[in-house]
Each structure stands twice: as C-alpha cells, then as structure tokens.
Coordinates of C-alpha atoms in Angstrom, one line a residue:
X1 CA 6.2 24.3 -4.5
X2 CA 8.0 24.2 -1.1
X3 CA 11.4 24.4 -0.5
X4 CA 12.8 20.9 1.1
X5 CA 14.9 20.6 3.5
X6 CA 17.8 18.1 2.7
X7 CA 19.3 15.9 5.5
X8 CA 22.2 18.3 7.5
X9 CA 24.2 14.8 8.1
X10 CA 25.8 12.2 7.1
X11 CA 24.6 9.9 9.9
X12 CA 20.6 11.6 9.1
X13 CA 20.9 9.8 5.6
X14 CA 22.0 6.9 7.0
X15 CA 18.9 6.4 9.0
X16 CA 16.8 7.0 6.1
X17 CA 18.4 4.9 3.6
X18 CA 17.5 1.9 7.2
X19 CA 14.0 3.6 7.1
X20 CA 13.7 2.8 3.1
X21 CA 15.2 -0.5 3.4
X22 CA 12.9 -1.5 6.4
X23 CA 9.8 -0.1 4.4
X24 CA 10.8 -2.2 1.1
X25 CA 11.4 -5.2 2.5
X26 CA 8.1 -4.4 4.5
X27 CA 6.2 -3.8 1.1
X28 CA 8.1 -4.8 -2.5
X29 CA 6.8 -8.2 -3.5
X30 CA 10.6 -10.2 -4.3
X31 CA 8.3 -12.0 -6.9
X32 CA 8.7 -8.5 -8.7
X33 CA 11.8 -8.1 -9.3
X34 CA 13.6 -6.5 -12.6
X35 CA 9.7 -6.9 -13.8
X36 CA 9.2 -3.4 -15.5
X37 CA 7.6 -3.6 -18.3
X38 CA 9.5 -0.8 -20.2
X39 CA 6.5 -0.3 -22.5
X40 CA 4.2 0.1 -20.6
X41 CA 3.6 4.0 -20.6
X42 CA 3.1 3.1 -24.2
X43 CA 0.8 -0.4 -24.0
X44 CA -2.0 1.5 -21.9
X45 CA -4.0 0.2 -19.0
X46 CA -2.7 -3.7 -18.1
X47 CA -4.7 -5.6 -15.6
X48 CA -2.5 -6.1 -12.3
X49 CA -1.4 -9.0 -10.6
X50 CA -2.7 -8.8 -6.4
X51 CA 1.3 -8.1 -6.5
X52 CA 1.9 -5.4 -8.9
X53 CA -1.7 -3.4 -7.1
X54 CA -0.6 -3.6 -3.5
X55 CA 3.3 -2.2 -4.5
X56 CA 1.0 0.5 -6.5
X57 CA -1.0 1.2 -3.5
X58 CA 2.1 1.3 -1.6
X59 CA 3.7 3.9 -2.8
X60 CA 0.5 5.7 -3.9
X61 CA 0.2 6.1 -0.3
X62 CA 3.8 6.5 0.9
X63 CA 3.6 9.7 -2.7
X64 CA 7.3 7.8 -3.0
X65 CA 6.1 7.3 -7.2
X66 CA 6.6 11.2 -7.1
X67 CA 9.7 11.3 -3.9
X68 CA 10.5 15.3 -4.0
X69 CA 6.7 16.6 -4.9
X70 CA 4.9 18.4 -1.6
X71 CA 3.8 16.1 0.8
X72 CA 0.9 18.1 1.1
X73 CA -0.5 17.0 -2.5
X74 CA 0.2 13.3 -2.0
X75 CA 4.4 13.8 -3.0
X76 CA 6.9 12.0 -0.6
X77 CA 8.4 15.6 0.3
X78 CA 12.3 14.3 -0.2
X79 CA 14.8 16.6 -0.7
X80 CA 17.3 15.5 -3.7
X81 CA 19.3 13.6 -1.4
X82 CA 16.7 11.0 0.0
X83 CA 15.4 11.0 -3.2
X84 CA 18.6 9.4 -4.5
X85 CA 18.7 7.3 -1.8
X86 CA 15.4 6.1 -2.3
X87 CA 16.2 4.8 -5.9
X88 CA 19.5 3.8 -4.9
X89 CA 17.8 1.4 -2.1
X90 CA 14.7 0.7 -4.7
X91 CA 17.4 0.1 -7.8
X92 CA 19.3 -2.8 -5.8
X93 CA 16.6 -5.2 -4.8
X94 CA 15.3 -4.8 -8.0
X95 CA 12.2 -2.9 -7.8
X96 CA 10.8 -0.6 -9.6
X97 CA 8.4 3.0 -9.3
X98 CA 5.0 1.8 -10.3
X99 CA 3.5 5.0 -10.5
X100 CA 4.0 7.3 -14.0
X101 CA 3.2 8.8 -17.5
X102 CA 2.6 12.3 -18.5
X103 CA 0.7 13.4 -15.0
X104 CA 4.2 11.9 -13.4
X105 CA 6.6 13.2 -16.3
X106 CA 5.0 16.5 -17.4
X107 CA 2.0 18.1 -16.1
X108 CA 2.0 17.4 -12.4
X109 CA 5.2 19.9 -11.9
X110 CA 3.9 22.7 -14.1
X111 CA 0.7 22.5 -12.3
X112 CA 2.5 23.0 -8.8
X113 CA 4.1 26.0 -10.4
X114 CA 1.2 27.6 -12.6
X115 CA -2.3 26.0 -10.8
X116 CA -4.6 27.5 -8.2
X117 CA -4.5 25.9 -4.6
X118 CA -7.5 24.3 -5.4
X119 CA -6.5 23.3 -8.6
X120 CA -3.4 21.4 -6.7
X121 CA -5.6 20.0 -4.5
X122 CA -7.9 18.4 -6.7
X123 CA -5.4 16.6 -9.4
X124 CA -2.0 16.9 -7.5
X125 CA -3.2 13.7 -4.9
X126 CA -5.0 11.3 -7.3
X127 CA -1.5 12.0 -10.3
X128 CA 0.5 11.1 -7.0
X129 CA -1.6 8.3 -5.9
X130 CA -1.3 6.8 -10.0
X131 CA -5.0 7.1 -10.3
X132 CA -5.3 9.1 -13.3
X133 CA -4.2 9.0 -16.4
X134 CA -3.2 12.2 -18.8
X135 CA -2.5 12.9 -22.4
X136 CA -0.9 16.1 -23.9
X137 CA -3.1 18.2 -26.3
X138 CA -0.5 19.9 -28.1
X139 CA 0.0 19.2 -31.9
X140 CA -2.1 19.7 -34.5
X141 CA -2.4 18.9 -38.2
X142 CA -0.5 22.5 -38.8
X143 CA 0.8 22.8 -35.9
X144 CA 3.9 20.8 -34.6
X145 CA 6.7 22.4 -35.1
X146 CA 5.2 25.6 -35.3
X147 CA 3.4 24.9 -32.6
X148 CA 2.7 28.5 -32.0
X149 CA 0.1 27.9 -35.4
X150 CA -2.5 26.0 -33.4
X151 CA -6.0 26.6 -34.2
X152 CA -8.1 24.7 -31.7
X153 CA -10.1 28.0 -30.6
X154 CA -11.9 27.9 -27.1
X155 CA -14.8 30.4 -28.0
X156 CA -15.5 32.7 -23.8
X157 CA -18.8 31.8 -22.9
X158 CA -19.2 33.4 -19.7
X159 CA -17.9 30.9 -17.3
X160 CA -17.0 28.0 -19.7
X161 CA -15.1 28.1 -22.8
X162 CA -16.9 26.3 -26.3
X163 CA -14.0 24.6 -27.4
X164 CA -13.6 23.3 -31.4
X165 CA -10.6 21.6 -33.0
X166 CA -8.0 19.0 -33.4
X167 CA -5.5 17.8 -31.8
X168 CA -3.4 14.8 -33.1
X169 CA -0.5 12.6 -32.2
X170 CA -2.5 12.5 -28.4
X171 CA -0.1 9.9 -26.9
X172 CA -2.1 7.3 -24.9
X173 CA -5.3 9.3 -25.9
X174 CA -7.6 6.4 -25.8
X175 CA -7.0 5.6 -22.2
X176 CA -7.0 9.0 -20.4
X177 CA -9.3 10.0 -18.5
X178 CA -7.9 14.2 -18.6
X179 CA -6.3 16.2 -21.0
X180 CA -3.9 19.3 -20.6
X181 CA -4.6 20.8 -23.6
X182 CA -3.1 24.3 -25.3
X183 CA -6.0 26.3 -27.5
X184 CA -6.6 29.7 -28.8
X185 CA -8.4 32.7 -27.1
X186 CA -7.6 34.9 -28.8
X187 CA -7.2 35.1 -32.5
X188 CA -5.7 38.5 -32.9
X189 CA -2.7 37.4 -31.1
X190 CA 0.0 34.2 -31.7
X191 CA 1.7 33.2 -28.7
X192 CA -0.3 35.8 -26.8
X193 CA -3.6 34.4 -27.7
X194 CA -3.0 31.1 -26.1
X195 CA -4.6 29.7 -23.3
X196 CA -4.2 26.0 -20.8
X197 CA -6.9 24.5 -20.5
X198 CA -7.6 20.7 -18.3
X199 CA -10.4 19.2 -20.6
X200 CA -12.2 15.7 -19.6
X201 CA -11.8 13.0 -22.0
X202 CA -14.9 11.7 -21.2
X203 CA -16.8 15.5 -22.1
X204 CA -19.3 15.2 -25.0
X205 CA -18.2 16.1 -27.9
X206 CA -14.4 14.4 -27.6
X207 CA -13.6 11.8 -29.9
X208 CA -10.4 9.5 -30.0
X209 CA -9.1 7.8 -32.8
X210 CA -6.1 6.0 -32.4
X211 CA -3.0 5.9 -35.4
X212 CA -1.8 2.8 -35.6
X213 CA 2.4 2.6 -35.9
X214 CA 5.0 0.5 -37.3
X215 CA 5.7 -1.4 -34.1
X216 CA 1.9 -2.9 -34.6
X217 CA 1.0 -0.3 -31.8
X218 CA -1.5 2.7 -31.6
X219 CA -0.2 5.0 -28.5
X220 CA -0.3 8.5 -30.4
X221 CA -4.3 9.1 -31.1
X222 CA -5.8 12.0 -32.8
X223 CA -8.4 14.1 -30.7
X224 CA -11.6 15.4 -32.0
X225 CA -13.3 18.8 -29.9
X226 CA -16.7 19.4 -31.2
X227 CA -18.5 22.3 -28.8
X228 CA -16.9 20.7 -26.3
X229 CA -17.6 22.2 -22.5
X230 CA -15.1 23.7 -20.7
X231 CA -15.4 25.5 -16.9
X232 CA -13.5 28.1 -17.0
X233 CA -12.0 27.0 -13.3
X234 CA -10.3 24.2 -15.2
X235 CA -8.2 27.5 -16.8
X236 CA -4.6 27.0 -15.7
X237 CA -3.0 30.4 -15.5
X238 CA -4.7 33.5 -16.8
X239 CA -6.2 33.8 -20.6
X240 CA -3.6 34.6 -22.7
X241 CA -0.7 32.7 -20.4
X242 CA -1.1 29.2 -22.2
X243 CA 2.5 29.7 -24.2
X244 CA 4.3 30.4 -21.3
X245 CA 2.8 27.8 -19.1
X246 CA 3.3 25.3 -22.4
X247 CA 6.9 26.2 -23.0
X248 CA 7.7 25.7 -19.0
X249 CA 5.6 21.9 -19.6
X250 CA 7.8 21.4 -22.6
X251 CA 11.0 22.0 -20.3
X252 CA 10.0 19.3 -18.0
X253 CA 8.7 16.7 -21.3
X254 CA 12.3 17.0 -23.1
X255 CA 14.3 16.4 -19.7
X256 CA 12.4 13.5 -18.8
X257 CA 12.4 12.1 -22.6
X258 CA 16.5 12.3 -22.3
X259 CA 16.2 9.8 -19.7
X260 CA 18.0 12.2 -17.4
X261 CA 14.6 12.1 -14.9
X262 CA 15.0 8.7 -13.9
X263 CA 18.8 8.5 -12.6
X264 CA 19.6 5.5 -12.6
X265 CA 20.1 3.1 -15.5
X266 CA 17.3 2.0 -17.5
X267 CA 15.5 -1.2 -16.2
X268 CA 15.8 -4.3 -16.9
X269 CA 19.1 -6.4 -17.6
X270 CA 22.4 -4.8 -18.0
X271 CA 23.8 -4.8 -21.4
X272 CA 27.1 -6.5 -19.7
X273 CA 24.8 -9.2 -18.6
X274 CA 23.1 -9.6 -21.9
X275 CA 25.4 -9.8 -23.5
X276 CA 27.6 -12.3 -21.4
X277 CA 24.1 -14.6 -22.1
X278 CA 23.3 -14.6 -25.4
X279 CA 27.2 -14.2 -26.7
X280 CA 28.9 -16.1 -24.2
X281 CA 32.3 -15.4 -22.3
X282 CA 35.9 -17.0 -22.7
X283 CA 38.0 -17.9 -20.3
X284 CA 38.2 -15.2 -17.6
X285 CA 34.5 -14.7 -17.7
X286 CA 34.5 -11.7 -19.7
X287 CA 32.0 -11.1 -22.6
X288 CA 34.0 -13.3 -24.8
X289 CA 33.8 -10.4 -28.2
X290 CA 36.1 -8.2 -27.7
X291 CA 34.7 -5.1 -29.6
X292 CA 31.4 -5.9 -28.1
X293 CA 33.3 -5.6 -25.3
X294 CA 34.6 -2.2 -25.9
X295 CA 31.7 -0.7 -27.0
X296 CA 29.4 -1.8 -24.6
X297 CA 32.1 -0.5 -22.0
X298 CA 32.3 3.1 -23.9
X299 CA 28.4 3.1 -23.6
X300 CA 28.7 2.9 -20.2
X301 CA 30.7 5.8 -19.8
X302 CA 29.1 8.1 -21.5
X303 CA 25.8 7.4 -20.4
X304 CA 26.6 7.7 -17.1
X305 CA 28.6 10.7 -17.7
X306 CA 25.8 11.9 -19.3
X307 CA 23.5 11.2 -15.7
X308 CA 26.2 13.2 -13.7
X309 CA 26.3 16.2 -16.1
X310 CA 22.6 16.0 -16.0
X311 CA 22.6 16.4 -12.1
X312 CA 24.6 19.2 -12.3
X313 CA 22.3 20.4 -14.7
X314 CA 19.5 20.2 -12.9
X315 CA 20.7 21.2 -9.6
X316 CA 22.2 24.5 -11.2
X317 CA 18.4 25.0 -13.0
X318 CA 16.8 24.5 -9.9
X319 CA 19.3 26.6 -8.1
X320 CA 17.7 29.1 -10.6
X321 CA 14.9 28.9 -11.1
X322 CA 13.6 25.9 -12.0
X323 CA 14.2 23.9 -15.6
X324 CA 15.9 26.1 -17.9
X325 CA 16.5 25.8 -22.3
X326 CA 19.6 23.1 -21.4
X327 CA 16.8 21.1 -21.1
X328 CA 17.2 20.6 -25.1
X329 CA 20.8 20.0 -24.3
X330 CA 19.6 17.2 -22.2
X331 CA 16.9 16.1 -25.1
X332 CA 19.2 15.7 -27.7
X333 CA 21.6 13.5 -26.2
X334 CA 19.6 11.5 -23.9
X335 CA 17.6 10.4 -26.7
X336 CA 20.2 9.6 -29.1
X337 CA 21.7 7.3 -25.9
X338 CA 18.6 6.0 -25.4
X339 CA 18.6 4.6 -29.1
X340 CA 22.2 3.3 -29.2
X341 CA 21.3 1.2 -26.1
X342 CA 18.4 -0.3 -28.1
X343 CA 20.5 -0.9 -31.1
X344 CA 23.4 -3.0 -28.8
X345 CA 20.6 -5.3 -27.4
X346 CA 18.8 -5.7 -30.6
X347 CA 22.3 -6.7 -32.3
X348 CA 23.2 -9.0 -29.0
X349 CA 20.7 -10.9 -28.7
X350 CA 21.2 -11.8 -32.8
X351 CA 18.3 -13.9 -33.9
X352 CA 16.4 -13.5 -30.9
X353 CA 16.7 -9.8 -31.6
X354 CA 14.1 -9.8 -34.1
X355 CA 10.9 -11.7 -32.4
X356 CA 7.8 -10.1 -32.7
X357 CA 5.6 -12.8 -31.2
X358 CA 5.3 -16.5 -31.4
X359 CA 6.5 -19.2 -29.0
X360 CA 10.4 -19.3 -30.2
X361 CA 10.6 -16.1 -28.4
X362 CA 10.3 -14.4 -24.7
X363 CA 8.3 -11.8 -23.3
X364 CA 11.5 -10.0 -23.1
X365 CA 12.6 -10.4 -26.6
X366 CA 9.5 -9.8 -28.1
X367 CA 9.7 -6.3 -25.6
X368 CA 12.9 -5.8 -26.9
X369 CA 12.1 -5.6 -30.2
X370 CA 9.4 -3.4 -29.8
X371 CA 10.9 -0.8 -27.6
X372 CA 14.3 -0.6 -30.7
X373 CA 11.2 0.7 -33.0
X374 CA 9.1 2.6 -30.6
X375 CA 12.4 4.2 -29.5
X376 CA 12.9 5.9 -32.9
X377 CA 10.2 8.6 -32.2
X378 CA 12.2 9.3 -29.2
X379 CA 14.0 11.7 -31.6
X380 CA 11.1 13.3 -32.9
X381 CA 8.3 14.0 -30.1
X382 CA 8.8 16.7 -27.9
X383 CA 10.6 18.7 -30.0
X384 CA 12.5 16.8 -32.8
X385 CA 16.4 17.2 -32.4
X386 CA 16.4 19.7 -35.3
X387 CA 14.1 22.0 -33.2
X388 CA 16.2 21.3 -30.1
X389 CA 19.6 22.7 -32.2
X390 CA 17.7 25.4 -33.2
X391 CA 17.3 26.0 -29.6
X392 CA 20.5 25.4 -28.4
X393 CA 21.5 27.3 -30.9
X394 CA 19.4 30.2 -30.8
X395 CA 18.6 30.6 -26.8
X396 CA 22.1 29.6 -25.5
X397 CA 24.7 30.0 -27.8
X398 CA 23.0 33.6 -28.8
X399 CA 23.4 32.6 -32.3
X400 CA 21.4 34.7 -34.9
X401 CA 18.9 32.6 -37.4
X402 CA 22.1 33.5 -40.2
X403 CA 24.8 32.0 -38.2

C-alpha cells in the first residue's frame, strides 16, 4: 500500500480543515443530520431517499468513505491526521459515513496488502464507492473456533477450481454480491492446505439460507456451494497462503468490531443527552439521577481512554508493518464497552426501552432495543472473547498452554 504523506505544518492542516468544512457544507444534506442507522449493516440494503443517495454518491466519488486508502484505487488518499480532521468535521455537523460493510472493514485492507494489481483495480474502487456488497466465508458447522478444520474443498480443474462444501454464519450472505472465502485446496495439510478465493454469490451452485435470530432479524446465513466454478484469477495470494491472509483479515475485523476503527463515539445522541430526555434534569441542569450520572461519566471516561489507547496501538502497529495480535485486546475491551453502552441506553429509556414495534415507540427506541439484542453477538463473532483471551495469553504474553 502506498505510503501516505502527512501535512508538515499546523497551518496546512488548518487549510485542509477549511476545505473539508466547505465541501461538507456543499454536499451533506442538513436533513440527514444524525440520521445514520446503526443497524444498517445487518438489516440489508434499504431504498435510499434522494438525499441519502446523493450523499453516498458524493462521498464515494470523493473517496472519503475510505479516507486513508490510496487514491489510485478510489480512496481518499488522506494521511492519519487529515482523516482525523475529516471525522471531527463530520461529527461536528452530525454527518455520517454512508460507505461501509465488510468490503471496507475487512476485505479491502487485506486485498490492498495481498492482492494482485489486477485484483486491486477490479475490486477496490467499487468498494470505495459502496457499489458492491461482500460477505465472509470462513466458519463452517465443524470449523468455527477451530477454523483450520474447515472442509469446503476447491478441486483444481486446470484454469479454475470447482468448490463444494458449506459455510455458516455468513453475515449478510443473502444480500451479498461477492464472498471472500477460505477453502481447502490440499487435504494432506491443515493450515498449509488452505487458500483464499473470491466467489461470485450469483454463480450457479451457490445457495443461501438465512438464519432467524432472537432479535427477529436474519443477518446470518448458511451458504452451500455445489460444483461452483471459480477462476484461478480469483484466488488471492498463492495456493496454500490462505491461512496467512485469513489471519490478517481477522485482525482488521477485530479492530473494527471493537469500535476502534470508528475513532469517535458511536452514532446517535450521547448517553447524557438521552438521560436528560428520559430521566430529566435537576435545578442545575444536570441529569436528575445522581447514580446514573456517575455511571455515564465512568463509561465516557472508559470509552475515551479506550479510543486513545486504540489510536496509539494502531499507530504503533502501522509503524511496525501493519495490524498485530493487539487487535485481540482491542476486540475484547471494545465489544465489552459496546455492550455496556447498549445496556445503559435501555436502562435510561425505561419502559420505552422495551419497544419492538408499534406506534407507542419511536424509530430510535425500536432500533435501540434491536441493537441491544444484536450486540450480544459481538463478544462471540469475529472470534469469541475466550478465543481472544487465548490469543492474548499465547501470542502477546508468551504463556504456555498449562499456565
């Protein structure tokens, strides 16, 4: 990936901030202020209003949905300091990033590192514009925590592979255009027999069955491959290199799932604003419930400390050559804090936090309830907390199995 230059002076950064403000004033519709849907990633594609469509198109063409990706592939080409300024200015006016999904969070950064030039030019620009939806083909019924046990097999047919097998927990598989997939190309080796393929979800032989969850949604699927033809040009890296590439992708996934990828507070009103709305204020304008006020304060301190730590860790990892096993620490702490925030929101809303449907609840209240339920999965998917603790113990602390 190209090295991005950082502005050399504070005045250069101030000049960039002014240009960002001017661009946002021209392109972000004020009517969309604070209306990002936190559940959009798991609810599937929705029909966009003219304002939403225009905003997504503008961000896609500017490359600012993926601000630090190289501009030659459709990214913003910004340095870290500039990307931080962009995030701050968007937060200041309640603007949100309409470009997301697994292509941005996981696959894009991995392809920039391991993909061929042809693969980057084919796939990265479409991800940067939010035009193609990707899903992940990793887990199988008997290969979840023990991912190296996967059995989906890609048989070498000369210029292509013939893929047969089953994946599960393929989030958003029913809406995806493409799947980045780990498959076995050699049955005589475990990790060394795995390759990384890009599979067209509309190819003959691909069948997707959504799994209905306790939240009422079906973001997860079972995906079956029967004699699916995959050109060898759609293999990322060398045959047998899939385990290495797959692990790097998981590091990107865990960093983003932790919330550290966002760099700012989660979208929507702050906990303090919600508490003032639902619980009320005292004569000094403070949240009326003193204990709740203290809990919100503790959470905000923990969250900001986490984000600052995440920024430092990511900068150190990048300087050392990329994301590292420290992503397991970020995922463990970040997902725990995310669940704590959801619990606080439901508690603050009281009976209005029990909304599932109906006119007695606002859209935001119903979304909060569903986000609280869906959030229970964050400490499981992307590698459970127990798996992350093992990674931390073995690969960071250097502990042996019996310790």
